[in-house]
Amino acid sequence: MKKPIVDKEKCQGHMVCVGVAPEVFEIDENGKSEVVNPEGADEETIQQAIDGCPAEAISWKE
Ligand code: SF4
């Protein structure tokens, strides 16, 4: 199953991903997004988060 991963080097903390899929992404103590539950939303929703991230920090890991 595909899982989203966040590149914390690229993440700017815009929180678009958290807005789109709050079950999947959370902001950590450094203001960066992290994946807390890769199965917290369907693929289409996660893809919206990927497409919406201004920093292009989210990608799929097969
Ligand atoms: S939308 Fe992108 S830049 Fe913003 S918090 Fe999520 S991963 Fe980071």
mmCIF file of N, CA, C and O and ligand atoms in Angstrom:
data_model
loop_
_atom_site.group_PDB
_atom_site.id
_atom_site.type_symbol
_atom_site.label_atom_id
_atom_site.label_comp_id
_atom_site.label_asym_id
_atom_site.label_seq_id
_atom_site.Cartn_x
_atom_site.Cartn_y
_atom_site.Cartn_z
ATOM 1 N N MET A 1 0.837 -1.203 0.000
ATOM 2 C CA MET A 1 0.000 0.000 0.000
ATOM 3 C C MET A 1 0.871 1.251 0.000
ATOM 4 O O MET A 1 1.904 1.306 0.676
ATOM 5 N N LYS A 2 0.458 2.257 -0.769
ATOM 6 C CA LYS A 2 1.216 3.512 -0.822
ATOM 7 C C LYS A 2 1.034 4.274 0.477
ATOM 8 O O LYS A 2 -0.046 4.323 1.044
ATOM 9 N N LYS A 3 2.110 4.901 0.928
ATOM 10 C CA LYS A 3 2.028 5.713 2.139
ATOM 11 C C LYS A 3 2.649 7.080 1.875
ATOM 12 O O LYS A 3 3.669 7.163 1.199
ATOM 13 N N PRO A 4 2.044 8.125 2.436
ATOM 14 C CA PRO A 4 2.641 9.448 2.253
ATOM 15 C C PRO A 4 3.820 9.640 3.206
ATOM 16 O O PRO A 4 3.803 9.147 4.337
ATOM 17 N N ILE A 5 4.836 10.323 2.732
ATOM 18 C CA ILE A 5 5.944 10.704 3.607
ATOM 19 C C ILE A 5 6.197 12.206 3.451
ATOM 20 O O ILE A 5 5.950 12.780 2.393
ATOM 21 N N VAL A 6 6.674 12.811 4.521
ATOM 22 C CA VAL A 6 6.971 14.244 4.503
ATOM 23 C C VAL A 6 8.482 14.444 4.574
ATOM 24 O O VAL A 6 9.150 13.866 5.430
ATOM 25 N N ASP A 7 8.996 15.239 3.657
ATOM 26 C CA ASP A 7 10.395 15.646 3.707
ATOM 27 C C ASP A 7 10.479 16.880 4.604
ATOM 28 O O ASP A 7 10.090 17.983 4.204
ATOM 29 N N LYS A 8 10.953 16.695 5.820
ATOM 30 C CA LYS A 8 10.956 17.805 6.779
ATOM 31 C C LYS A 8 11.937 18.914 6.399
ATOM 32 O O LYS A 8 11.828 20.034 6.883
ATOM 33 N N GLU A 9 12.897 18.578 5.554
ATOM 34 C CA GLU A 9 13.809 19.620 5.063
ATOM 35 C C GLU A 9 13.048 20.615 4.182
ATOM 36 O O GLU A 9 13.326 21.801 4.184
ATOM 37 N N LYS A 10 12.091 20.089 3.428
ATOM 38 C CA LYS A 10 11.335 20.936 2.496
ATOM 39 C C LYS A 10 10.132 21.589 3.160
ATOM 40 O O LYS A 10 9.698 22.666 2.767
ATOM 41 N N CYS A 11 9.553 20.921 4.155
ATOM 42 C CA CYS A 11 8.315 21.406 4.774
ATOM 43 C C CYS A 11 8.512 22.786 5.382
ATOM 44 O O CYS A 11 9.463 23.028 6.108
ATOM 45 N N GLN A 12 7.560 23.673 5.050
ATOM 46 C CA GLN A 12 7.618 25.046 5.559
ATOM 47 C C GLN A 12 6.551 25.292 6.619
ATOM 48 O O GLN A 12 6.351 26.423 7.054
ATOM 49 N N GLY A 13 5.843 24.253 6.999
ATOM 50 C CA GLY A 13 4.824 24.391 8.036
ATOM 51 C C GLY A 13 3.585 25.163 7.602
ATOM 52 O O GLY A 13 2.924 25.782 8.421
ATOM 53 N N HIS A 14 3.270 25.124 6.318
ATOM 54 C CA HIS A 14 2.091 25.856 5.828
ATOM 55 C C HIS A 14 0.784 25.248 6.308
ATOM 56 O O HIS A 14 -0.254 25.900 6.256
ATOM 57 N N MET A 15 0.836 23.994 6.696
ATOM 58 C CA MET A 15 -0.320 23.305 7.265
ATOM 59 C C MET A 15 -1.444 23.016 6.288
ATOM 60 O O MET A 15 -2.565 22.717 6.703
ATOM 61 N N VAL A 16 -1.189 23.140 5.007
ATOM 62 C CA VAL A 16 -2.223 22.763 4.034
ATOM 63 C C VAL A 16 -2.590 21.295 4.220
ATOM 64 O O VAL A 16 -3.766 20.924 4.227
ATOM 65 N N CYS A 17 -1.585 20.487 4.405
ATOM 66 C CA CYS A 17 -1.817 19.041 4.544
ATOM 67 C C CYS A 17 -2.694 18.726 5.755
ATOM 68 O O CYS A 17 -3.575 17.878 5.684
ATOM 69 N N VAL A 18 -2.451 19.436 6.848
ATOM 70 C CA VAL A 18 -3.242 19.208 8.061
ATOM 71 C C VAL A 18 -4.697 19.615 7.825
ATOM 72 O O VAL A 18 -5.619 18.957 8.300
ATOM 73 N N GLY A 19 -4.890 20.680 7.054
ATOM 74 C CA GLY A 19 -6.243 21.123 6.742
ATOM 75 C C GLY A 19 -6.990 20.126 5.879
ATOM 76 O O GLY A 19 -8.181 19.893 6.063
ATOM 77 N N VAL A 20 -6.269 19.524 4.936
ATOM 78 C CA VAL A 20 -6.901 18.583 4.002
ATOM 79 C C VAL A 20 -7.121 17.223 4.665
ATOM 80 O O VAL A 20 -8.163 16.600 4.501
ATOM 81 N N ALA A 21 -6.133 16.757 5.414
ATOM 82 C CA ALA A 21 -6.205 15.408 5.988
ATOM 83 C C ALA A 21 -5.691 15.419 7.438
ATOM 84 O O ALA A 21 -4.596 14.932 7.726
ATOM 85 N N PRO A 22 -6.503 15.956 8.350
ATOM 86 C CA PRO A 22 -6.052 16.092 9.746
ATOM 87 C C PRO A 22 -5.810 14.768 10.457
ATOM 88 O O PRO A 22 -5.094 14.738 11.457
ATOM 89 N N GLU A 23 -6.396 13.690 9.933
ATOM 90 C CA GLU A 23 -6.160 12.372 10.552
ATOM 91 C C GLU A 23 -4.778 11.832 10.182
ATOM 92 O O GLU A 23 -4.227 10.982 10.879
ATOM 93 N N VAL A 24 -4.258 12.337 9.074
ATOM 94 C CA VAL A 24 -3.000 11.786 8.549
ATOM 95 C C VAL A 24 -1.782 12.603 9.004
ATOM 96 O O VAL A 24 -0.763 12.047 9.395
ATOM 97 N N PHE A 25 -1.924 13.932 8.935
ATOM 98 C CA PHE A 25 -0.786 14.808 9.195
ATOM 99 C C PHE A 25 -0.978 15.612 10.479
ATOM 100 O O PHE A 25 -2.076 16.076 10.777
ATOM 101 N N GLU A 26 0.116 15.778 11.201
ATOM 102 C CA GLU A 26 0.121 16.665 12.370
ATOM 103 C C GLU A 26 1.400 17.482 12.334
ATOM 104 O O GLU A 26 2.404 17.041 11.791
ATOM 105 N N ILE A 27 1.336 18.658 12.967
ATOM 106 C CA ILE A 27 2.535 19.493 13.053
ATOM 107 C C ILE A 27 3.325 19.093 14.302
ATOM 108 O O ILE A 27 2.763 19.040 15.399
ATOM 109 N N ASP A 28 4.609 18.818 14.124
ATOM 110 C CA ASP A 28 5.418 18.400 15.267
ATOM 111 C C ASP A 28 5.911 19.614 16.066
ATOM 112 O O ASP A 28 5.589 20.763 15.737
ATOM 113 N N GLU A 29 6.718 19.362 17.080
ATOM 114 C CA GLU A 29 7.144 20.455 17.970
ATOM 115 C C GLU A 29 8.058 21.457 17.271
ATOM 116 O O GLU A 29 8.268 22.555 17.782
ATOM 117 N N ASN A 30 8.568 21.090 16.108
ATOM 118 C CA ASN A 30 9.418 22.013 15.350
ATOM 119 C C ASN A 30 8.648 22.755 14.254
ATOM 120 O O ASN A 30 9.254 23.433 13.420
ATOM 121 N N GLY A 31 7.340 22.599 14.248
ATOM 122 C CA GLY A 31 6.533 23.285 13.252
ATOM 123 C C GLY A 31 6.544 22.622 11.894
ATOM 124 O O GLY A 31 6.162 23.222 10.895
ATOM 125 N N LYS A 32 6.985 21.372 11.855
ATOM 126 C CA LYS A 32 7.020 20.622 10.596
ATOM 127 C C LYS A 32 5.933 19.551 10.625
ATOM 128 O O LYS A 32 5.619 18.996 11.682
ATOM 129 N N SER A 33 5.440 19.249 9.444
ATOM 130 C CA SER A 33 4.414 18.215 9.348
ATOM 131 C C SER A 33 5.016 16.833 9.501
ATOM 132 O O SER A 33 6.146 16.577 9.079
ATOM 133 N N GLU A 34 4.264 15.952 10.118
ATOM 134 C CA GLU A 34 4.666 14.554 10.137
ATOM 135 C C GLU A 34 3.446 13.679 9.924
ATOM 136 O O GLU A 34 2.321 14.083 10.220
ATOM 137 N N VAL A 35 3.682 12.497 9.389
ATOM 138 C CA VAL A 35 2.602 11.556 9.137
ATOM 139 C C VAL A 35 2.342 10.776 10.425
ATOM 140 O O VAL A 35 3.223 10.079 10.916
ATOM 141 N N VAL A 36 1.150 10.924 10.967
ATOM 142 C CA VAL A 36 0.813 10.204 12.198
ATOM 143 C C VAL A 36 -0.033 8.960 11.912
ATOM 144 O O VAL A 36 -0.026 8.017 12.684
ATOM 145 N N ASN A 37 -0.752 8.983 10.814
ATOM 146 C CA ASN A 37 -1.548 7.809 10.445
ATOM 147 C C ASN A 37 -1.687 7.752 8.928
ATOM 148 O O ASN A 37 -2.536 8.428 8.353
ATOM 149 N N PRO A 38 -0.837 6.972 8.263
ATOM 150 C CA PRO A 38 -0.855 6.932 6.801
ATOM 151 C C PRO A 38 -2.164 6.404 6.229
ATOM 152 O O PRO A 38 -2.454 6.601 5.051
ATOM 153 N N GLU A 39 -2.968 5.750 7.061
ATOM 154 C CA GLU A 39 -4.249 5.221 6.581
ATOM 155 C C GLU A 39 -5.425 6.038 7.098
ATOM 156 O O GLU A 39 -6.570 5.584 7.098
ATOM 157 N N GLY A 40 -5.137 7.265 7.525
ATOM 158 C CA GLY A 40 -6.185 8.107 8.108
ATOM 159 C C GLY A 40 -7.080 8.786 7.091
ATOM 160 O O GLY A 40 -8.050 9.447 7.455
ATOM 161 N N ALA A 41 -6.771 8.645 5.803
ATOM 162 C CA ALA A 41 -7.613 9.215 4.749
ATOM 163 C C ALA A 41 -7.422 8.373 3.500
ATOM 164 O O ALA A 41 -6.446 7.625 3.386
ATOM 165 N N ASP A 42 -8.369 8.495 2.566
ATOM 166 C CA ASP A 42 -8.213 7.713 1.337
ATOM 167 C C ASP A 42 -7.148 8.350 0.429
ATOM 168 O O ASP A 42 -6.705 9.486 0.661
ATOM 169 N N GLU A 43 -6.750 7.592 -0.567
ATOM 170 C CA GLU A 43 -5.652 8.039 -1.436
ATOM 171 C C GLU A 43 -5.947 9.359 -2.119
ATOM 172 O O GLU A 43 -5.068 10.199 -2.293
ATOM 173 N N GLU A 44 -7.207 9.529 -2.505
ATOM 174 C CA GLU A 44 -7.587 10.752 -3.212
ATOM 175 C C GLU A 44 -7.383 11.983 -2.330
ATOM 176 O O GLU A 44 -6.879 13.025 -2.771
ATOM 177 N N THR A 45 -7.772 11.842 -1.053
ATOM 178 C CA THR A 45 -7.626 12.951 -0.110
ATOM 179 C C THR A 45 -6.150 13.252 0.144
ATOM 180 O O THR A 45 -5.729 14.411 0.152
ATOM 181 N N ILE A 46 -5.370 12.201 0.324
ATOM 182 C CA ILE A 46 -3.934 12.402 0.546
ATOM 183 C C ILE A 46 -3.299 13.034 -0.685
ATOM 184 O O ILE A 46 -2.430 13.913 -0.570
ATOM 185 N N GLN A 47 -3.759 12.618 -1.869
ATOM 186 C CA GLN A 47 -3.237 13.232 -3.099
ATOM 187 C C GLN A 47 -3.535 14.729 -3.132
ATOM 188 O O GLN A 47 -2.727 15.529 -3.600
ATOM 189 N N GLN A 48 -4.698 15.117 -2.626
ATOM 190 C CA GLN A 48 -5.034 16.550 -2.547
ATOM 191 C C GLN A 48 -4.051 17.283 -1.661
ATOM 192 O O GLN A 48 -3.656 18.422 -1.951
ATOM 193 N N ALA A 49 -3.663 16.651 -0.549
ATOM 194 C CA ALA A 49 -2.674 17.257 0.345
ATOM 195 C C ALA A 49 -1.327 17.384 -0.364
ATOM 196 O O ALA A 49 -0.648 18.415 -0.260
ATOM 197 N N ILE A 50 -0.954 16.340 -1.113
ATOM 198 C CA ILE A 50 0.309 16.362 -1.853
ATOM 199 C C ILE A 50 0.288 17.495 -2.881
ATOM 200 O O ILE A 50 1.223 18.288 -2.988
ATOM 201 N N ASP A 51 -0.820 17.572 -3.625
ATOM 202 C CA ASP A 51 -0.927 18.597 -4.668
ATOM 203 C C ASP A 51 -1.009 19.999 -4.071
ATOM 204 O O ASP A 51 -0.577 20.970 -4.685
ATOM 205 N N GLY A 52 -1.572 20.100 -2.867
ATOM 206 C CA GLY A 52 -1.775 21.419 -2.259
ATOM 207 C C GLY A 52 -0.570 21.941 -1.500
ATOM 208 O O GLY A 52 -0.504 23.126 -1.191
ATOM 209 N N CYS A 53 0.369 21.085 -1.190
ATOM 210 C CA CYS A 53 1.531 21.519 -0.396
ATOM 211 C C CYS A 53 2.388 22.497 -1.198
ATOM 212 O O CYS A 53 2.936 22.134 -2.231
ATOM 213 N N PRO A 54 2.508 23.744 -0.725
ATOM 214 C CA PRO A 54 3.262 24.754 -1.478
ATOM 215 C C PRO A 54 4.752 24.428 -1.566
ATOM 216 O O PRO A 54 5.441 24.908 -2.468
ATOM 217 N N ALA A 55 5.238 23.617 -0.647
ATOM 218 C CA ALA A 55 6.672 23.303 -0.622
ATOM 219 C C ALA A 55 6.997 21.991 -1.339
ATOM 220 O O ALA A 55 8.161 21.595 -1.420
ATOM 221 N N GLU A 56 5.957 21.349 -1.872
ATOM 222 C CA GLU A 56 6.129 20.028 -2.510
ATOM 223 C C GLU A 56 6.916 19.075 -1.607
ATOM 224 O O GLU A 56 7.829 18.376 -2.048
ATOM 225 N N ALA A 57 6.538 19.074 -0.338
ATOM 226 C CA ALA A 57 7.289 18.297 0.662
ATOM 227 C C ALA A 57 6.724 16.893 0.889
ATOM 228 O O ALA A 57 7.346 16.093 1.555
ATOM 229 N N ILE A 58 5.541 16.634 0.319
ATOM 230 C CA ILE A 58 4.912 15.332 0.560
ATOM 231 C C ILE A 58 5.020 14.479 -0.701
ATOM 232 O O ILE A 58 4.829 14.982 -1.815
ATOM 233 N N SER A 59 5.342 13.223 -0.510
ATOM 234 C CA SER A 59 5.381 12.315 -1.656
ATOM 235 C C SER A 59 4.883 10.941 -1.224
ATOM 236 O O SER A 59 4.698 10.675 -0.045
ATOM 237 N N TRP A 60 4.701 10.086 -2.203
ATOM 238 C CA TRP A 60 4.269 8.714 -1.938
ATOM 239 C C TRP A 60 5.470 7.818 -1.793
ATOM 240 O O TRP A 60 6.437 7.931 -2.535
ATOM 241 N N LYS A 61 5.373 6.927 -0.854
ATOM 242 C CA LYS A 61 6.370 5.870 -0.723
ATOM 243 C C LYS A 61 5.624 4.565 -0.994
ATOM 244 O O LYS A 61 4.645 4.264 -0.322
ATOM 245 N N GLU A 62 6.082 3.837 -1.988
ATOM 246 C CA GLU A 62 5.387 2.589 -2.366
ATOM 247 C C GLU A 62 5.630 1.511 -1.323
ATOM 248 O O GLU A 62 6.709 1.402 -0.799
HETATM 249 S S1 SF4 B 1 1.450 21.477 3.408
HETATM 250 FE FE1 SF4 B 1 3.584 20.959 2.972
HETATM 251 S S2 SF4 B 1 4.772 22.642 3.808
HETATM 252 FE FE2 SF4 B 1 2.744 22.723 4.719
HETATM 253 S S3 SF4 B 1 2.918 21.582 6.638
HETATM 254 FE FE3 SF4 B 1 2.194 20.175 5.068
HETATM 255 S S4 SF4 B 1 4.075 19.230 4.285
HETATM 256 FE FE4 SF4 B 1 4.666 21.062 5.363
#
